[in-house]
mmCIF file of C-alpha atoms in Angstrom:
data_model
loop_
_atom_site.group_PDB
_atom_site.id
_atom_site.type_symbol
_atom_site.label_atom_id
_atom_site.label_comp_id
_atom_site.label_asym_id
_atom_site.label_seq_id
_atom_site.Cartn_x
_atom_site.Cartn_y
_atom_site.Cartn_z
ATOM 1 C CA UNK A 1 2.473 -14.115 12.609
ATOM 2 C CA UNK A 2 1.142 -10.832 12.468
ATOM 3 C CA UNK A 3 1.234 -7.682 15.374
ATOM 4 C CA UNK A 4 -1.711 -7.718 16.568
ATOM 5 C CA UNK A 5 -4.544 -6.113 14.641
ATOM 6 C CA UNK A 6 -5.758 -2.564 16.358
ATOM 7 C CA UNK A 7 -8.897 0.103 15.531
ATOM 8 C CA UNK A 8 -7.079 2.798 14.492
ATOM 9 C CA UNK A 9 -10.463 4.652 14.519
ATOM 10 C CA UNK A 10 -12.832 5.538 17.597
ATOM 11 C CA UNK A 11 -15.590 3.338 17.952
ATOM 12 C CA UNK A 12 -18.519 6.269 16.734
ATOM 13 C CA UNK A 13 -16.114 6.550 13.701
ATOM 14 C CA UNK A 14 -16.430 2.949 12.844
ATOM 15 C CA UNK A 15 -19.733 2.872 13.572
ATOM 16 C CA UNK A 16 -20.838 6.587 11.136
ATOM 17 C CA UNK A 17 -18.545 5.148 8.284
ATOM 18 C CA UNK A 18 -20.417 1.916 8.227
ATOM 19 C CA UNK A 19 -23.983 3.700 8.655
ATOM 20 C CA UNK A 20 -22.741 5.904 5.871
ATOM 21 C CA UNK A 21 -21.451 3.084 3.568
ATOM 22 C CA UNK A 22 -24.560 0.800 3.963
ATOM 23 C CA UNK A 23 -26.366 4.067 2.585
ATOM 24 C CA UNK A 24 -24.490 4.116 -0.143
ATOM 25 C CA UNK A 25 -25.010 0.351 -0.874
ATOM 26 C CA UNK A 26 -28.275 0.510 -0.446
ATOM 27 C CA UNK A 27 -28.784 3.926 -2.708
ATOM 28 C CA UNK A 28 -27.203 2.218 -5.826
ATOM 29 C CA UNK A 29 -28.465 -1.014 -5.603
ATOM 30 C CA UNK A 30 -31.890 0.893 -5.403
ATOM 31 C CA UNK A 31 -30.804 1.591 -8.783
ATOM 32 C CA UNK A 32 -29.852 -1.797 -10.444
ATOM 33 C CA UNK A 33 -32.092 -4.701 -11.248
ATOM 34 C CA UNK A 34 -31.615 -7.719 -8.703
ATOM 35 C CA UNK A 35 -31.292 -10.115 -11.635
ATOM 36 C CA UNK A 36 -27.811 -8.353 -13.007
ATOM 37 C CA UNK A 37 -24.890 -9.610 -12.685
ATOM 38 C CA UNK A 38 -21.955 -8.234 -10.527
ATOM 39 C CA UNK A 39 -18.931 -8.131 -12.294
ATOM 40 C CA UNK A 40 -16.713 -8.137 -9.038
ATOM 41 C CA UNK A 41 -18.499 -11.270 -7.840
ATOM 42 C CA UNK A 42 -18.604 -13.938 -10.709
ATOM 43 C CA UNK A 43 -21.801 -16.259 -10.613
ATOM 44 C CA UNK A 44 -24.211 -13.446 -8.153
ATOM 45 C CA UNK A 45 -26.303 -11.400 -9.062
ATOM 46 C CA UNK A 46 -27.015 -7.848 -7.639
ATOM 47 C CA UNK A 47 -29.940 -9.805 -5.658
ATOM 48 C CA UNK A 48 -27.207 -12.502 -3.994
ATOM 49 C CA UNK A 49 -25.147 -9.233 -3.120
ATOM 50 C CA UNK A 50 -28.028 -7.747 -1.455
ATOM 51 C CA UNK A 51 -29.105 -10.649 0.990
ATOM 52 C CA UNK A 52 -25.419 -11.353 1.721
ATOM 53 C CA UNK A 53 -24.923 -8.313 2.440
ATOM 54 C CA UNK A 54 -28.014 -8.135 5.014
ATOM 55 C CA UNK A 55 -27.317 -11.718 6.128
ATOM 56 C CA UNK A 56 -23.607 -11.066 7.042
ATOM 57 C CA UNK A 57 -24.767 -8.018 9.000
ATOM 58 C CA UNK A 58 -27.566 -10.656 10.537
ATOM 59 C CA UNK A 59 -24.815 -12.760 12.099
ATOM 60 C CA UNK A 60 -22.989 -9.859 13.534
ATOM 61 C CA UNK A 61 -26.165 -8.915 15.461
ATOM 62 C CA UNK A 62 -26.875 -12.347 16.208
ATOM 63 C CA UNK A 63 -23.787 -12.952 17.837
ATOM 64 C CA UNK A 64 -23.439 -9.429 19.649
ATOM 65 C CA UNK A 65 -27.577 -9.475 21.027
ATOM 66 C CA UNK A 66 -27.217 -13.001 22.366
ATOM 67 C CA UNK A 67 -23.036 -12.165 23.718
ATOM 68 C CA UNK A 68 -22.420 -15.437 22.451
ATOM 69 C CA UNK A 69 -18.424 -16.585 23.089
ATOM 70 C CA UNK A 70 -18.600 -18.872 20.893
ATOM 71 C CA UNK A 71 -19.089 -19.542 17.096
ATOM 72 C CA UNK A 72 -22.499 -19.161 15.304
ATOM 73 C CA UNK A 73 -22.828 -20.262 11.750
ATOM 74 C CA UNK A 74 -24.189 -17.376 9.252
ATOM 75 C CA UNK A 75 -28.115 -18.341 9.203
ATOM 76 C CA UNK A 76 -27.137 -21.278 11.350
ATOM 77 C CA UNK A 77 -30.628 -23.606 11.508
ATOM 78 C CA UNK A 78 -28.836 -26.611 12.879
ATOM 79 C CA UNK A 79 -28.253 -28.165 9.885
ATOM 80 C CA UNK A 80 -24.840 -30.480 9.069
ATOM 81 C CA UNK A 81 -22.557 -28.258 7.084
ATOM 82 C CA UNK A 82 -19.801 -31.061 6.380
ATOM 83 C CA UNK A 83 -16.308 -29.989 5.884
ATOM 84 C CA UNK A 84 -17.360 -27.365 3.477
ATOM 85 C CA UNK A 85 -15.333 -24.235 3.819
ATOM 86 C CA UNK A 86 -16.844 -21.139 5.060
ATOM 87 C CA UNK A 87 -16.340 -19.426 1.708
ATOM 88 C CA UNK A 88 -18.445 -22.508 0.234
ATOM 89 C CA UNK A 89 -20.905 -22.362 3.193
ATOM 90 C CA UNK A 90 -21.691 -18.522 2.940
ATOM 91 C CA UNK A 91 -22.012 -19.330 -1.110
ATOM 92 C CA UNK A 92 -24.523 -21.690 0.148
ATOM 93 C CA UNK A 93 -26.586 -19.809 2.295
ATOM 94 C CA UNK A 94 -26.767 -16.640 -0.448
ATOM 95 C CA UNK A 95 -28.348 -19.467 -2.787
ATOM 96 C CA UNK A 96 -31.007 -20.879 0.139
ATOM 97 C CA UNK A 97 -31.890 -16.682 0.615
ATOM 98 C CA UNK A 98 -32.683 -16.699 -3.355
ATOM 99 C CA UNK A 99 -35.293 -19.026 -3.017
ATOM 100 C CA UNK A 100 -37.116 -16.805 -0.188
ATOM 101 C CA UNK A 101 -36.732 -13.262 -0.817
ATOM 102 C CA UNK A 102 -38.521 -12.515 -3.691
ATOM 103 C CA UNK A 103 -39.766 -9.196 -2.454
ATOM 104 C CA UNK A 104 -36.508 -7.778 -3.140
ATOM 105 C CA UNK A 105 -37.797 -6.781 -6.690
ATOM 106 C CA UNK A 106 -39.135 -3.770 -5.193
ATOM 107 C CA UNK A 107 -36.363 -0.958 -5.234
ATOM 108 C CA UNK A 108 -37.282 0.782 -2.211
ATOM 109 C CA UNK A 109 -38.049 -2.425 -0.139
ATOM 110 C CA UNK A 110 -34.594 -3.239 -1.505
ATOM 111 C CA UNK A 111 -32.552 -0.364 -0.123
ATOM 112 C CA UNK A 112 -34.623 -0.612 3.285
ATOM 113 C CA UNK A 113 -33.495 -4.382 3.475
ATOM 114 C CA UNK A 114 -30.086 -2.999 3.812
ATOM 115 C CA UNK A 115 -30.309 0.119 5.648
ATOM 116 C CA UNK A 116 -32.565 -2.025 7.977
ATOM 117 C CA UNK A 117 -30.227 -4.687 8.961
ATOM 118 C CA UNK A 118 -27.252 -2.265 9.684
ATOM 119 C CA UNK A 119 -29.292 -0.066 11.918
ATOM 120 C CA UNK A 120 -29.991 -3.205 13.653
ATOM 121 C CA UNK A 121 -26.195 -3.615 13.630
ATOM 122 C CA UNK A 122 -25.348 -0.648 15.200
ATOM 123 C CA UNK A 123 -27.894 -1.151 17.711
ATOM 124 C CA UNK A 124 -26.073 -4.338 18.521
ATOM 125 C CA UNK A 125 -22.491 -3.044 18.853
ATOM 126 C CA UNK A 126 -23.604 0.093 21.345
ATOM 127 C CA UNK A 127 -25.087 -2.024 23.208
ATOM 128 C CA UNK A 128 -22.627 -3.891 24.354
ATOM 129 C CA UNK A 129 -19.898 -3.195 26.732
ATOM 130 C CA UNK A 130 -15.775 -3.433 25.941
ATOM 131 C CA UNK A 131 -15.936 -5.675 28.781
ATOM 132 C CA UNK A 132 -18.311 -8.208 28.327
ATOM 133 C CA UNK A 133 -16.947 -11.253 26.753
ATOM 134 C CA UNK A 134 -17.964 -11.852 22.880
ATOM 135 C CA UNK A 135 -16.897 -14.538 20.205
ATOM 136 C CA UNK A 136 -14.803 -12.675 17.304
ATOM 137 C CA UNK A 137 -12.774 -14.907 14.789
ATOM 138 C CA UNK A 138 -9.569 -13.573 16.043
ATOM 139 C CA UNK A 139 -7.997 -10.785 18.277
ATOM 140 C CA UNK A 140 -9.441 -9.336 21.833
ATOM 141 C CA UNK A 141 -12.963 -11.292 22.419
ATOM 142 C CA UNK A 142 -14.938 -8.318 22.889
ATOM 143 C CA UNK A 143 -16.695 -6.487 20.380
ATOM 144 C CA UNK A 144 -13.490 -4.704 19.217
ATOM 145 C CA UNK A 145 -13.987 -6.788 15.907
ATOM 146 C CA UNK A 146 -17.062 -6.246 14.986
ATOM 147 C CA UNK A 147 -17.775 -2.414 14.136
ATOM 148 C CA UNK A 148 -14.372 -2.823 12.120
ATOM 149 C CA UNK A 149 -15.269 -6.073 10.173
ATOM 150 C CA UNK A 150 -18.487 -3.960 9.568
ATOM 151 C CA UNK A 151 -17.397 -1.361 7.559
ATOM 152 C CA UNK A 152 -14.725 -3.238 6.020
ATOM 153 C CA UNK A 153 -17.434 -5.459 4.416
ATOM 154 C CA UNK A 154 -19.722 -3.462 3.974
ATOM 155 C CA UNK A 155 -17.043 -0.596 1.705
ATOM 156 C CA UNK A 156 -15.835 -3.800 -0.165
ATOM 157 C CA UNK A 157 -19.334 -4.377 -0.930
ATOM 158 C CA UNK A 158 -20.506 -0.899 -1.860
ATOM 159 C CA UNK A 159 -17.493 -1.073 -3.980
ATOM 160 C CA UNK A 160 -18.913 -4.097 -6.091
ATOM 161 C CA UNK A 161 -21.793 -1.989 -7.165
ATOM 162 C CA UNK A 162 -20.116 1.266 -7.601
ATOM 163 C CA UNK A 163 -17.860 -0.780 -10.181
ATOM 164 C CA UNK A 164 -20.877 -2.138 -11.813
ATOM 165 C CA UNK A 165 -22.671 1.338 -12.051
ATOM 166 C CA UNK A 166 -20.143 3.886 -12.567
ATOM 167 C CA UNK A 167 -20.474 5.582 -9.616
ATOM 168 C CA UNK A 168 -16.570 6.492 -8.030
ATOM 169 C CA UNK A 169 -15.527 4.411 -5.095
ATOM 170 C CA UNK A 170 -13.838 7.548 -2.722
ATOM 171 C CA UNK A 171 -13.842 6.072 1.252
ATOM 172 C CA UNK A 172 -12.142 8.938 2.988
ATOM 173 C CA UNK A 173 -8.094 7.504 3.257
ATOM 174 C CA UNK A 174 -8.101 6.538 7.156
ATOM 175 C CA UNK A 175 -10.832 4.537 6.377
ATOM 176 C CA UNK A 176 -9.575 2.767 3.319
ATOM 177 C CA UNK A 177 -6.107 2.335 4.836
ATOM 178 C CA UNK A 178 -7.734 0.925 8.143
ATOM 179 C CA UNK A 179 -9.662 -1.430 5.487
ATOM 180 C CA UNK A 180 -6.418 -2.779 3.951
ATOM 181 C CA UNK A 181 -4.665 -3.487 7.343
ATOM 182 C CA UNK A 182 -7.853 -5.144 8.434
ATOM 183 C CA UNK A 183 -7.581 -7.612 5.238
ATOM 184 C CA UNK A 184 -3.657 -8.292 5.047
ATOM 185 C CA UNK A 185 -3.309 -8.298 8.450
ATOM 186 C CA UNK A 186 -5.617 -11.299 8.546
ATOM 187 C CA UNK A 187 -2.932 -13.221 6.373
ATOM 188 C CA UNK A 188 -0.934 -13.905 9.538
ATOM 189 C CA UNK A 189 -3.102 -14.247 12.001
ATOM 190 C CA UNK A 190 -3.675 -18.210 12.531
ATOM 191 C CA UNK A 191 -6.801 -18.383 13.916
ATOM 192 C CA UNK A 192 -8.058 -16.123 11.002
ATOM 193 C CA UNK A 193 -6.934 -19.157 8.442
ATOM 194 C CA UNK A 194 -10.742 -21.386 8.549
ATOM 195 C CA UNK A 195 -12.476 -17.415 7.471
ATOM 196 C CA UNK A 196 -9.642 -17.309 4.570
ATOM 197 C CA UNK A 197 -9.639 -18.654 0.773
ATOM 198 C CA UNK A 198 -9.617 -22.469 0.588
ATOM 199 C CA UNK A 199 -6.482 -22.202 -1.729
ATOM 200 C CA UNK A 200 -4.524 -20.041 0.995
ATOM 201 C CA UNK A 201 -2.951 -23.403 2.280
ATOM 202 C CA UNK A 202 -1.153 -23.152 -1.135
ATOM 203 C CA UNK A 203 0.752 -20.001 -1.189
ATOM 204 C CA UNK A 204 4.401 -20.069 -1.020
ATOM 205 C CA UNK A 205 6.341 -20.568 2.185
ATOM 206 C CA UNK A 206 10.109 -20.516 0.504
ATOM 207 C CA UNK A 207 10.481 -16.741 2.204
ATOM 208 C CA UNK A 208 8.919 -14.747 -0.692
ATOM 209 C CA UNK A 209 7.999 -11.076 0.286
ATOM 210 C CA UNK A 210 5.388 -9.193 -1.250
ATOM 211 C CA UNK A 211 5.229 -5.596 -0.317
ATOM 212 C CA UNK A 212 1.610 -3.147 -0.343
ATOM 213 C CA UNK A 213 2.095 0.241 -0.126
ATOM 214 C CA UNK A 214 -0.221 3.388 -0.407
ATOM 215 C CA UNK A 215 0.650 7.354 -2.276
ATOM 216 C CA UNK A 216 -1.079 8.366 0.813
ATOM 217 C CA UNK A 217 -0.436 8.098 4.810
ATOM 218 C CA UNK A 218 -3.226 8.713 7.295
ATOM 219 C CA UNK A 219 -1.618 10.378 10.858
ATOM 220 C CA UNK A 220 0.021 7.715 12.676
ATOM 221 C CA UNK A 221 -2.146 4.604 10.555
ATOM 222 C CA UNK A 222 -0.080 1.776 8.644
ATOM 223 C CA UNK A 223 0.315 2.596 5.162
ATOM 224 C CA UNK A 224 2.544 -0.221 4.201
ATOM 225 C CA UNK A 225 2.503 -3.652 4.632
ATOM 226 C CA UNK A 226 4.772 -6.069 4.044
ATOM 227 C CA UNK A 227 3.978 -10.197 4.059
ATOM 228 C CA UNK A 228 6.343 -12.501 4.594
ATOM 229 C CA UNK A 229 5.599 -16.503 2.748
ATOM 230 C CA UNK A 230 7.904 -18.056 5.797
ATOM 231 C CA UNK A 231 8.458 -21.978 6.085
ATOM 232 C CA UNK A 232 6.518 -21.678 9.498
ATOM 233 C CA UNK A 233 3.697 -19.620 8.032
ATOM 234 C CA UNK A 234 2.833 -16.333 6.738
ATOM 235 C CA UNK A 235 3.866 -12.971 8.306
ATOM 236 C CA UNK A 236 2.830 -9.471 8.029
ATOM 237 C CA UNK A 237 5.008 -6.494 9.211
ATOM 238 C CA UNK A 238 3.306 -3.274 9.268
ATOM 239 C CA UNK A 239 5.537 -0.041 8.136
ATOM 240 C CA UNK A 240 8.171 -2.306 8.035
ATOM 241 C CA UNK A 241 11.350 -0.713 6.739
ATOM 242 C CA UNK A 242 12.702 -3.602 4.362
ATOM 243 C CA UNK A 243 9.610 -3.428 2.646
ATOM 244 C CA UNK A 244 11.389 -1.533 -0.575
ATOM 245 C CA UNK A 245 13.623 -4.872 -1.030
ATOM 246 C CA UNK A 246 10.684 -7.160 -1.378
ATOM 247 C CA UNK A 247 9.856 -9.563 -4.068
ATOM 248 C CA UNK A 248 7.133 -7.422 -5.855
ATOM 249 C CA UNK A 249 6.167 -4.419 -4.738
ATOM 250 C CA UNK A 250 2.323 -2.799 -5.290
ATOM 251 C CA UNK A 251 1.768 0.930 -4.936
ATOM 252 C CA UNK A 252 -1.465 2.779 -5.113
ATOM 253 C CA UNK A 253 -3.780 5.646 -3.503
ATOM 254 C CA UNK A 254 -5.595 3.772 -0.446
ATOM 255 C CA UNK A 255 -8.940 3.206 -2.232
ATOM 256 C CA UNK A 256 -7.478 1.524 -5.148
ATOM 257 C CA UNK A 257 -4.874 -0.417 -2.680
ATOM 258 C CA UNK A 258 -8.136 -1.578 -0.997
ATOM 259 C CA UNK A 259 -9.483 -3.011 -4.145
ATOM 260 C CA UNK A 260 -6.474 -4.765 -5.322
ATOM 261 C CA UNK A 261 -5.919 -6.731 -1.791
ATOM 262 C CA UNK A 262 -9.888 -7.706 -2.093
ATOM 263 C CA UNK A 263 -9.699 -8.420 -5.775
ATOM 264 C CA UNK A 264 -11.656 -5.717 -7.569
ATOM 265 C CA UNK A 265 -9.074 -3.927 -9.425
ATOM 266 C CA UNK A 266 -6.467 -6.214 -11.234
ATOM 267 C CA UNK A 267 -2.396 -5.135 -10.929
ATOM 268 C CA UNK A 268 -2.228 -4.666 -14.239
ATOM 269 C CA UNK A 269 -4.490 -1.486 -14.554
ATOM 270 C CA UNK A 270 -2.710 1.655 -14.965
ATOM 271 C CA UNK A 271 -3.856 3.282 -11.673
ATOM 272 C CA UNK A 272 -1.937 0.324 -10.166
ATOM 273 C CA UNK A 273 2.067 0.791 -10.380
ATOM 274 C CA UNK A 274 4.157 -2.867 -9.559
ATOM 275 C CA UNK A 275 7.380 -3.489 -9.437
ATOM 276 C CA UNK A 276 9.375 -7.101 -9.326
ATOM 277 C CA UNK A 277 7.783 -10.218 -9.583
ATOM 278 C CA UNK A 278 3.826 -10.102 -10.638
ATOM 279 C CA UNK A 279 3.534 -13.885 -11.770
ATOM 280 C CA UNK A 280 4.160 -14.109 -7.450
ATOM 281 C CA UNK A 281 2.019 -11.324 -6.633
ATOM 282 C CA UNK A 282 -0.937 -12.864 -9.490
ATOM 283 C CA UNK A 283 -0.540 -16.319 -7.406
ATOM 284 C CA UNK A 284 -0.908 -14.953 -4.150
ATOM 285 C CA UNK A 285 -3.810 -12.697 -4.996
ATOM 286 C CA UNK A 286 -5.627 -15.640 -6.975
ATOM 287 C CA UNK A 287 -4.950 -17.782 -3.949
ATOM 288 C CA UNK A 288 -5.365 -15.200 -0.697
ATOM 289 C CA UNK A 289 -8.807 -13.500 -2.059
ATOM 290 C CA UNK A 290 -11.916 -15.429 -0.907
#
């Protein structure tokens, strides 16, 4: 189990980063023609980033404007989804928006798709109260979740195409930091576990440790984490103090922390310093990402 996961940012934080970073995401991919390929995400293209991107912010609105309390499928039109996992239903809805968005050709109709679906966003999450009751895939069911989950998508995302363009991927270090604890936290929540990779079920559980730590600290944020592969499930201990006597041990500034916990920048780059086991740390990162 995990402590429970906690903003460490006020709400019109969340809310300005995740403006800002949809701008961002929007002003490259203005730049890039929908049919190339993102490196970061094998098999899309920088069109299938684009609508996921707009669809995922879709469903946050969706669920927020209607204060639904209870789950709504991404794009949901009724439709039998099987026992597909929501990694291979969100794959399937990007390839359904392919066939009906053509008019994402046009590069300024492009970066108005995005900007346009995260105003709506915002719109969504100030209008609701902290006490109204809202569905949220784990933690408090209020909107707590959802201006965090926001720009934690969103800067992952803005990170694909900065990688594929060249342009540097700086989020100021609260707001990376508060992007990692979002992710790893996740790792030990429970009710998190249908949202995760389908090959999560497969990680260890013999007591391995695997420790994340960050050059840089942020006030009073987290800026180490360490997860625990326990018999009865995984666990993840913020700032915990055993951390240096873990398994393997990953260290790096909190924007290039971010992207090795989501998969964008491999352990064995130099920016990236490890320490102990990496064939443990490769398995659980080829098996935690989704």
């Amino acid at each position: 189990m995990t402590a429970p996961a906690y903003p460490t940012l006020p709400l019109s934080r969340y809310t300005a980063e995740f403006r800002q970073e949809a701008d961002r995401f929007a002003e490259i991919a203005r730049t890039v023609p929908p049919a190339e390929e993102v490196p970061a995400c094998p098999g899309w293209t920088l069109g299938d980033l684009v609508r996921h991107v707009r669809q995922g912010h879709d469903w946050a609105t969706t669920i927020l404007a209607t204060r639904s309390t209870g789950f709504i499928m991404p794009g949901d039109s009724g439709a039998d989804d099987g026992d597909r996992s929501w990694t291979e239903r969100v794959a399937a809805l990007g390839a359904r928006g392919a066939a009906e968005e053509d008019h994402l050709a046009d590069p300024d109709l492009r970066a108005r798709f995005v900007t346009e679906g995260a105003d709506r966003l915002v719109e969504a999450i100030d209008g609701v109260g902290p006490e109204v009751p809202i569905w949220a895939p784990h933690g408090k069911q209020n909107k707590e979740f959802w201006p965090r989950w926001a720009l934690f998508e969103t800067a992952v995302h803005r990170a694909d195409v900065s990688l594929m363009t060249g342009v540097p991927f700086e989020p100021a270090t609260d707001v990376a930091l508060d992007c990692v604890d979002f992710c790893l936290s996740a790792f030990g929540v429970p009710e998190a576990r249908p949202f995760l990779s389908p090959l999560f079920s497969e990680v260890p559980r013999g007591g391995e440790t695997l420790c994340f730590r960050s050059t840089e600290a942020a006030g009073k944020g987290t800026s180490h984490w360490l997860i625990t592969c326990a018999p009865e499930g995984v666990r993840v201990s913020r700032d915990a103090e055993d951390g240096e006597g873990a398994d393997v041990g990953v260290l790096a500034t909190p924007a290039d922390l971010l992207l090795v916990v989501k998969g964008r920048l491999r352990p064995q780059d130099p920016r990236v310093s490890v320490r102990g086991d990496r064939a443990l740390l490769d398995f659980w990162l080829s098996h935690a990402i989704s």
